[in-house]
Short mmCIF file of C-alpha atoms and ligand atoms in Angstrom, two decimals:
data_model
loop_
_atom_site.label_atom_id
_atom_site.label_comp_id
_atom_site.label_asym_id
_atom_site.label_seq_id
_atom_site.Cartn_x
_atom_site.Cartn_y
_atom_site.Cartn_z
CA UNK A 38 -15.98 -16.73 7.54
CA UNK A 39 -15.67 -19.25 4.84
CA UNK A 40 -18.10 -18.00 2.33
CA UNK A 41 -16.28 -14.56 2.65
CA UNK A 42 -14.40 -13.26 -0.45
CA UNK A 43 -10.72 -13.08 -0.07
CA UNK A 44 -8.96 -9.72 0.29
CA UNK A 45 -5.31 -9.35 0.00
CA UNK A 46 -2.82 -6.37 -0.04
CA UNK A 47 0.50 -5.42 1.30
CA UNK A 48 2.89 -2.56 2.04
CA UNK A 49 6.61 -2.73 1.49
CA UNK A 50 9.09 -2.30 4.52
CA UNK A 51 10.94 0.44 3.22
CA UNK A 52 10.40 3.29 5.75
CA UNK A 53 7.54 5.25 7.59
CA UNK A 54 4.09 4.96 5.90
CA UNK A 55 2.89 8.33 4.95
CA UNK A 56 -0.90 9.68 4.42
CA UNK A 57 -0.98 8.82 0.80
CA UNK A 58 -0.45 5.16 1.78
CA UNK A 59 -2.97 5.63 4.27
CA UNK A 60 -5.92 7.27 2.33
CA UNK A 61 -4.81 5.40 -0.91
CA UNK A 62 -4.86 2.01 0.43
CA UNK A 63 -4.42 0.98 4.17
CA UNK A 64 -7.64 2.67 5.24
CA UNK A 65 -9.68 0.58 2.82
CA UNK A 66 -7.96 -2.53 4.42
CA UNK A 67 -9.48 -1.47 7.75
CA UNK A 68 -12.90 -0.79 6.29
CA UNK A 69 -13.12 -4.11 4.70
CA UNK A 70 -11.70 -6.21 7.33
CA UNK A 71 -15.28 -7.28 8.41
CA UNK A 72 -16.60 -8.06 5.08
CA UNK A 73 -13.78 -10.04 3.60
CA UNK A 74 -11.44 -12.64 4.81
CA UNK A 75 -8.55 -10.43 4.69
CA UNK A 76 -4.85 -11.19 4.28
CA UNK A 77 -2.66 -8.18 5.04
CA UNK A 78 1.24 -8.71 4.59
CA UNK A 79 4.57 -6.96 4.77
CA UNK A 80 6.24 -7.81 1.43
CA UNK A 81 9.87 -7.98 2.81
CA UNK A 82 11.11 -10.16 -0.17
CA UNK A 83 9.94 -7.22 -2.45
CA UNK A 84 11.75 -4.69 -0.17
CA UNK A 85 14.98 -6.42 -0.47
CA UNK A 86 15.20 -5.03 -3.98
CA UNK A 87 16.13 -1.91 -2.32
CA UNK A 88 16.58 -2.25 1.49
CA UNK A 89 19.91 -4.33 1.78
CA UNK A 90 20.82 -3.84 5.43
CA UNK A 91 19.82 -6.73 7.76
CA UNK A 92 18.94 -4.75 10.95
CA UNK A 93 17.16 -2.08 8.91
CA UNK A 94 14.93 -4.64 7.13
CA UNK A 95 14.16 -6.03 10.73
CA UNK A 96 13.31 -2.84 12.25
CA UNK A 97 11.29 -1.68 9.13
CA UNK A 98 9.14 -4.89 9.24
CA UNK A 99 8.46 -4.70 12.80
CA UNK A 100 7.55 -1.07 12.85
CA UNK A 101 5.34 -1.39 10.01
CA UNK A 102 3.50 -4.21 11.69
CA UNK A 103 2.83 -2.04 14.83
CA UNK A 104 1.76 0.60 12.24
CA UNK A 105 -0.77 -1.53 10.73
CA UNK A 106 -2.15 -2.45 13.97
CA UNK A 107 -2.14 1.14 15.23
CA UNK A 108 -4.39 2.09 12.13
CA UNK A 109 -7.06 -0.39 13.52
CA UNK A 110 -6.44 -3.71 11.72
CA UNK A 111 -7.74 -6.48 14.26
CA UNK A 112 -5.63 -9.40 14.23
CA UNK A 113 -8.71 -11.40 15.23
CA UNK A 114 -10.27 -10.67 11.91
CA UNK A 115 -7.41 -10.00 9.72
CA UNK A 116 -4.29 -12.54 8.83
CA UNK A 117 -1.36 -10.47 9.24
CA UNK A 118 1.80 -11.80 8.03
CA UNK A 119 5.39 -11.18 6.70
CA UNK A 120 5.79 -12.31 3.05
CA UNK A 121 9.04 -14.21 4.00
CA UNK A 122 7.00 -16.56 6.38
CA UNK A 123 5.40 -17.80 3.32
CA UNK A 124 8.63 -19.00 1.19
CA UNK A 125 6.46 -20.89 -1.21
CA UNK A 126 5.77 -17.53 -3.18
CA UNK A 127 9.15 -17.65 -4.37
CA UNK A 128 8.65 -21.16 -5.61
CA UNK A 129 5.40 -20.09 -7.26
CA UNK A 130 7.44 -17.09 -8.88
CA UNK A 131 9.89 -19.39 -10.51
CA UNK A 132 6.93 -21.33 -12.17
CA UNK A 133 5.23 -18.07 -13.18
CA UNK A 134 8.74 -16.86 -14.59
CA UNK A 135 8.91 -19.86 -16.94
CA UNK A 136 5.23 -18.66 -18.34
CA UNK A 137 6.22 -14.95 -18.68
CA UNK A 138 8.10 -13.54 -21.68
CA UNK A 139 10.76 -10.68 -21.22
CA UNK A 140 8.92 -8.17 -23.48
CA UNK A 141 5.88 -8.51 -21.26
CA UNK A 142 7.78 -7.79 -18.26
CA UNK A 143 9.69 -4.85 -19.97
CA UNK A 144 6.51 -3.16 -20.60
CA UNK A 145 5.75 -2.77 -16.64
CA UNK A 146 5.59 0.87 -15.73
CA UNK A 147 7.94 0.46 -12.50
CA UNK A 148 10.67 -1.16 -14.93
CA UNK A 149 10.26 1.48 -17.54
CA UNK A 150 10.53 4.43 -14.91
CA UNK A 151 13.62 2.86 -13.34
CA UNK A 152 15.27 2.33 -16.92
CA UNK A 153 14.45 5.87 -17.81
CA UNK A 154 15.98 7.11 -14.72
CA UNK A 155 19.13 5.12 -15.53
CA UNK A 156 18.95 3.20 -12.43
CA UNK A 157 20.89 0.13 -11.73
CA UNK A 158 17.87 -2.60 -12.02
CA UNK A 159 18.53 -5.74 -10.34
CA UNK A 160 16.84 -8.92 -11.56
CA UNK A 161 14.54 -8.59 -8.38
CA UNK A 162 13.17 -5.33 -9.47
CA UNK A 163 12.56 -6.86 -13.16
CA UNK A 164 10.76 -9.88 -11.62
CA UNK A 165 8.88 -7.83 -9.04
CA UNK A 166 5.52 -8.04 -10.86
CA UNK A 167 5.87 -11.79 -11.03
CA UNK A 168 6.57 -12.20 -7.09
CA UNK A 169 3.57 -9.90 -6.53
CA UNK A 170 1.30 -12.06 -8.86
CA UNK A 171 2.61 -14.93 -6.58
CA UNK A 172 1.63 -13.25 -3.63
CA UNK A 173 -1.98 -12.52 -4.94
CA UNK A 174 -2.82 -15.72 -6.59
CA UNK A 175 -1.32 -17.97 -3.93
CA UNK A 176 -4.21 -16.93 -1.51
CA UNK A 177 -6.74 -16.87 -4.47
CA UNK A 178 -7.32 -13.39 -3.58
CA UNK A 179 -10.84 -11.71 -5.12
CA UNK A 180 -10.09 -8.05 -4.10
CA UNK A 181 -6.63 -6.10 -4.09
CA UNK A 182 -7.26 -2.68 -2.49
CA UNK A 183 -4.21 -0.60 -3.60
CA UNK A 184 -3.51 3.02 -4.89
CA UNK A 185 -3.52 3.79 -8.72
CA UNK A 186 0.31 2.97 -9.10
CA UNK A 187 -0.33 -0.69 -8.42
CA UNK A 188 -2.98 -0.91 -10.97
CA UNK A 189 -0.92 -2.47 -13.49
CA UNK A 190 0.66 -5.01 -11.30
CA UNK A 191 -2.59 -6.26 -10.40
CA UNK A 192 -3.54 -6.56 -14.02
CA UNK A 193 -0.42 -8.60 -14.48
CA UNK A 194 -1.39 -10.95 -11.89
CA UNK A 195 -4.79 -11.45 -13.67
CA UNK A 196 -2.95 -12.12 -17.03
CA UNK A 197 -0.58 -14.75 -15.39
CA UNK A 198 -3.63 -16.52 -13.72
CA UNK A 199 -5.35 -16.64 -17.06
CA UNK A 200 -2.25 -18.00 -18.79
CA UNK A 201 -1.61 -20.57 -16.05
CA UNK A 202 -5.30 -21.66 -16.25
CA UNK A 203 -5.27 -21.81 -19.91
CA UNK A 204 -2.15 -24.09 -20.15
CA UNK A 205 -2.64 -26.39 -17.01
CA UNK A 206 -6.33 -26.06 -16.34
CA UNK A 207 -8.56 -24.20 -13.91
CA UNK A 208 -6.24 -23.55 -10.94
CA UNK A 209 -6.04 -19.71 -9.87
CA UNK A 210 -8.70 -17.25 -9.05
CA UNK A 211 -8.62 -14.02 -11.20
CA UNK A 212 -8.16 -10.98 -8.81
CA UNK A 213 -9.45 -7.53 -9.22
CA UNK A 214 -7.93 -4.29 -8.09
CA UNK A 215 -9.92 -1.97 -5.77
CA UNK A 216 -8.95 1.66 -6.14
CA UNK A 217 -10.87 4.45 -4.58
CA UNK A 218 -10.99 7.45 -7.42
CA UNK A 219 -10.91 10.37 -4.93
CA UNK A 220 -7.94 9.05 -3.20
CA UNK A 221 -5.92 6.92 -6.17
CA UNK A 222 -3.28 9.51 -6.18
CA UNK A 223 -2.64 11.64 -3.04
CA UNK A 224 -0.55 14.53 -3.82
CA UNK A 225 2.59 15.33 -1.69
CA UNK A 226 3.55 18.83 -0.40
CA UNK A 227 5.00 19.54 -3.82
CA UNK A 228 1.80 18.57 -5.62
CA UNK A 229 3.34 15.48 -7.30
CA UNK A 230 2.14 12.01 -6.06
CA UNK A 231 3.21 11.64 -2.47
CA UNK A 232 6.11 9.05 -2.21
CA UNK A 233 8.59 8.17 0.14
CA UNK A 234 11.14 8.23 -2.92
CA UNK A 235 10.13 12.04 -3.93
CA UNK A 236 10.86 13.10 -0.32
CA UNK A 237 7.48 15.12 -0.53
CA UNK A 238 5.47 13.00 2.09
CA UNK A 239 4.16 13.40 5.48
CA UNK A 240 4.44 10.56 7.74
CA UNK A 241 1.22 8.90 9.01
CA UNK A 242 2.58 9.04 12.61
CA UNK A 243 4.17 12.32 12.39
CA UNK A 244 4.71 14.32 15.56
CA UNK A 245 3.15 17.84 15.92
CA UNK A 246 6.25 19.59 14.91
CA UNK A 247 6.93 17.67 12.10
CA UNK A 248 3.22 18.28 10.73
CA UNK A 249 3.53 21.98 11.33
CA UNK A 250 6.82 22.26 9.58
CA UNK A 251 5.95 20.08 6.47
CA UNK A 252 2.60 21.65 5.92
CA UNK A 253 4.32 25.09 6.07
CA UNK A 254 6.59 23.77 3.23
CA UNK A 255 3.54 22.96 0.99
CA UNK A 256 4.09 24.57 -2.38
CA UNK A 257 1.54 27.38 -3.50
CA UNK A 258 1.24 30.22 -5.93
CA UNK A 259 1.77 33.62 -4.65
CA UNK A 260 -1.76 35.04 -4.41
CA UNK A 261 -2.59 37.56 -1.65
CA UNK A 262 -5.17 36.62 1.06
CA UNK A 263 -8.08 38.51 -0.58
CA UNK A 264 -7.46 37.33 -4.09
CA UNK A 265 -9.97 34.80 -5.53
CA UNK A 266 -8.32 31.27 -5.64
CA UNK A 267 -9.11 28.11 -7.43
CA UNK A 268 -9.21 25.43 -4.83
CA UNK A 269 -8.96 22.66 -7.21
CA UNK A 270 -5.47 23.76 -8.30
CA UNK A 271 -4.10 24.36 -4.90
CA UNK A 272 -1.92 21.62 -3.02
CA UNK A 273 -3.42 22.64 0.51
CA UNK A 274 -6.78 22.31 -0.54
CA UNK A 275 -6.07 18.67 -2.05
CA UNK A 276 -5.24 17.62 1.39
CA UNK A 277 -8.19 19.60 3.18
CA UNK A 278 -10.33 17.00 1.23
CA UNK A 279 -8.76 14.36 3.41
CA UNK A 280 -8.77 15.99 6.62
CA UNK A 281 -11.96 18.31 6.62
CA UNK A 282 -15.60 17.43 7.12
CA UNK A 283 -17.96 17.96 4.36
CA UNK A 284 -19.27 21.00 5.69
CA UNK A 285 -15.71 22.56 6.70
CA UNK A 286 -14.69 21.78 3.11
CA UNK A 287 -17.60 23.60 1.51
CA UNK A 288 -16.88 26.72 3.68
CA UNK A 289 -13.08 26.58 2.95
CA UNK A 290 -13.99 26.12 -0.75
CA UNK A 291 -16.22 29.16 -0.92
CA UNK A 292 -13.66 31.23 1.09
CA UNK A 293 -10.97 30.40 -1.38
CA UNK A 294 -13.33 31.12 -4.48
CA UNK A 295 -14.35 34.57 -2.82
CA UNK A 296 -10.77 35.62 -1.73
CA UNK A 297 -11.50 35.38 1.90
CA UNK A 298 -8.68 33.15 3.00
CA UNK A 299 -4.86 33.36 2.40
CA UNK A 300 -2.79 30.23 2.14
CA UNK A 301 -1.36 30.95 5.61
CA UNK A 302 -4.60 30.54 7.40
CA UNK A 303 -5.47 27.48 4.98
CA UNK A 304 -2.35 26.01 6.19
CA UNK A 305 -3.03 26.54 9.86
CA UNK A 306 -6.40 24.87 9.54
CA UNK A 307 -5.05 21.93 7.77
CA UNK A 308 -2.19 21.50 10.51
CA UNK A 309 -4.74 21.62 13.18
CA UNK A 310 -7.07 18.97 11.32
CA UNK A 311 -4.10 16.75 10.73
CA UNK A 312 -2.77 16.92 14.45
CA UNK A 313 -6.33 16.01 15.42
CA UNK A 314 -6.50 13.16 13.33
CA UNK A 315 -3.04 11.73 13.74
CA UNK A 316 -2.65 12.15 17.57
CA UNK A 317 -4.98 9.29 18.79
CA UNK A 318 -3.52 6.98 15.97
CA UNK A 319 0.29 7.82 17.12
CA UNK A 320 -0.87 7.46 20.88
CA UNK A 321 -2.15 3.75 20.06
CA UNK A 322 1.03 3.18 18.13
CA UNK A 323 3.09 4.27 21.16
CA UNK A 324 1.25 1.82 23.27
CA UNK A 325 1.74 -1.04 20.81
CA UNK A 326 5.10 -0.46 20.30
CA UNK A 327 6.02 -1.09 24.21
CA UNK A 328 5.05 -4.67 23.29
CA UNK A 329 7.20 -5.95 20.40
CA UNK A 330 6.74 -9.70 21.26
CA UNK A 331 3.03 -9.55 21.04
CA UNK A 332 3.44 -8.04 17.65
CA UNK A 333 5.85 -10.73 16.62
CA UNK A 334 3.41 -13.23 17.83
CA UNK A 335 0.66 -11.96 15.64
CA UNK A 336 3.14 -12.08 12.63
CA UNK A 337 4.06 -15.48 13.51
CA UNK A 338 0.56 -16.92 13.90
CA UNK A 339 -0.66 -15.05 10.58
CA UNK A 340 2.48 -16.33 8.56
CA UNK A 341 1.60 -19.91 9.83
CA UNK A 342 -1.96 -19.54 8.60
CA UNK A 343 -0.95 -18.15 5.49
CA UNK A 344 1.68 -20.72 4.83
CA UNK A 345 -0.74 -23.64 5.49
CA UNK A 346 -2.90 -22.09 2.54
CA UNK A 347 0.15 -21.83 0.38
CA UNK A 348 1.43 -25.16 0.96
CA UNK A 349 -2.11 -26.46 -0.14
CA UNK A 350 -2.18 -24.41 -3.14
CA UNK A 351 1.40 -25.44 -4.16
CA UNK A 352 0.37 -29.15 -3.88
CA UNK A 353 -2.32 -28.32 -6.71
CA UNK A 354 0.18 -26.50 -8.78
CA UNK A 355 2.75 -29.29 -8.53
CA UNK A 356 -0.05 -31.82 -9.55
CA UNK A 357 -0.91 -29.75 -12.48
CA UNK A 358 2.43 -28.90 -13.61
CA UNK A 359 3.71 -32.47 -13.34
CA UNK A 360 6.32 -31.35 -10.69
CA UNK A 361 4.83 -34.16 -8.46
CA UNK A 362 4.20 -37.77 -9.24
P1 ADP B 451 5.58 4.74 -1.77
O1 ADP B 451 5.35 5.21 -3.25
O2 ADP B 451 5.71 5.85 -0.87
O3 ADP B 451 7.02 4.01 -1.53
P2 ADP B 451 4.45 2.02 -1.60
O4 ADP B 451 4.79 1.77 -2.89
O5 ADP B 451 4.83 1.55 -0.13
O6 ADP B 451 4.54 3.70 -1.26
O7 ADP B 451 2.81 1.95 -1.49
C1 ADP B 451 1.93 1.27 -0.48
C2 ADP B 451 0.35 1.38 -0.91
O8 ADP B 451 0.12 2.77 -0.92
C3 ADP B 451 0.19 0.96 -2.57
O9 ADP B 451 -1.13 0.48 -2.52
C4 ADP B 451 0.24 2.22 -3.14
O10 ADP B 451 -0.52 2.33 -4.23
C5 ADP B 451 -0.37 3.10 -2.13
N1 ADP B 451 0.08 4.46 -2.54
C6 ADP B 451 1.43 4.81 -2.48
N2 ADP B 451 1.48 6.12 -2.37
C7 ADP B 451 0.39 6.87 -2.88
C8 ADP B 451 -0.30 8.12 -3.05
N3 ADP B 451 0.36 9.21 -3.18
N4 ADP B 451 -1.77 8.23 -3.31
C9 ADP B 451 -2.51 6.95 -3.24
N5 ADP B 451 -1.92 5.71 -2.80
C10 ADP B 451 -0.61 5.67 -2.75
N1 LIG B 452 4.04 -3.70 -4.93
C1 LIG B 452 3.24 -3.31 -3.76
C2 LIG B 452 3.71 -1.72 -3.38
O1 LIG B 452 4.72 -1.34 -3.82
C3 LIG B 452 3.36 -4.15 -2.42
C4 LIG B 452 2.81 -5.61 -2.75
C5 LIG B 452 3.72 -6.64 -2.96
C6 LIG B 452 1.55 -5.90 -2.89
N2 LIG B 452 2.93 -7.60 -3.22
C7 LIG B 452 1.53 -7.50 -2.97
C8 LIG B 452 0.30 -5.12 -2.80
C9 LIG B 452 0.34 -7.99 -3.42
C10 LIG B 452 -0.88 -5.97 -3.17
C11 LIG B 452 -0.96 -7.29 -3.42
O2 LIG B 452 2.93 -1.09 -2.81
#
């Protein structure tokens, strides 16, 4: 365990995870849980920038922990925790704030997008990348598996580590993001990036009826069944890539090109494949959900472990910065 590299990643408790989250990030966490010393957490302080209702925050966090267990994260292999159980990250955020300039943070994509949309931007949203850097650097993460939209945030963490190390001496490990090209941006039912905030997502634990009605809504052009179609420009085909075997995908591809399949049939195949994939995971989720105390215990134990490491790291940071005699 000790010579394994450290993996860290998280998903915010802001609602039900979707298949974009799963293929873009969560699945990689499961794949790597043997090979890395893994820390997977629920960034509730980050979620507080948008979720401002105590009972909702609690239920989103617990539900998400259940989701993470249901996809196959094994609490004996992975340290699963809630960000707010490691309050030292907010202390480290302050220290990093003092090393970071405003113009640098104003260049963050997420901030620029929010500004372009004229959103009411709270200080938490502005400072979001710094808190994320604290999450990553606190645990000395080597690898951070995420979707494409988080790439810049991991680069920020790397820059901040370099800056701190330059000023105060070698203290933090430089992290790297891990992004799988083929699933870096999973499209939603309208062809844009799948996202909770665009309301174009298919929930990972969706029930059969929900899957059927969402797949039915996937946007296509108006080609008739026997017209030749370009699979690469079709939103249904983009999702076939996630749910079909290689062989089945090849068949569907050639049927598209030869005008041998209509969108209705293509959607029916996708619906069935999604149902087959999601059902066992949803059943496992239902089992785990019967025992919320078991899930809370896992988070508590994980939080203690992550916090013990954080306290040790903060000791070093305080020595380096002179915050401690
Ligand atoms: P959302 O955009 O739906 O609010 P989150 O910000 O909670 O999603 O993202 C959690 C993780 O899932 C991150 O690593 C993010 O990069 C990844 N992710 C989110 N949407 C997608 C997508 N459409 N394709 C690939 N990865 C994604
Ligand atoms: N910002 C990430 C997201 O929206 C969530 C997150 C917070 C995270 N801290 C992190 C991801 C540290 C990886 C590492 O998806």
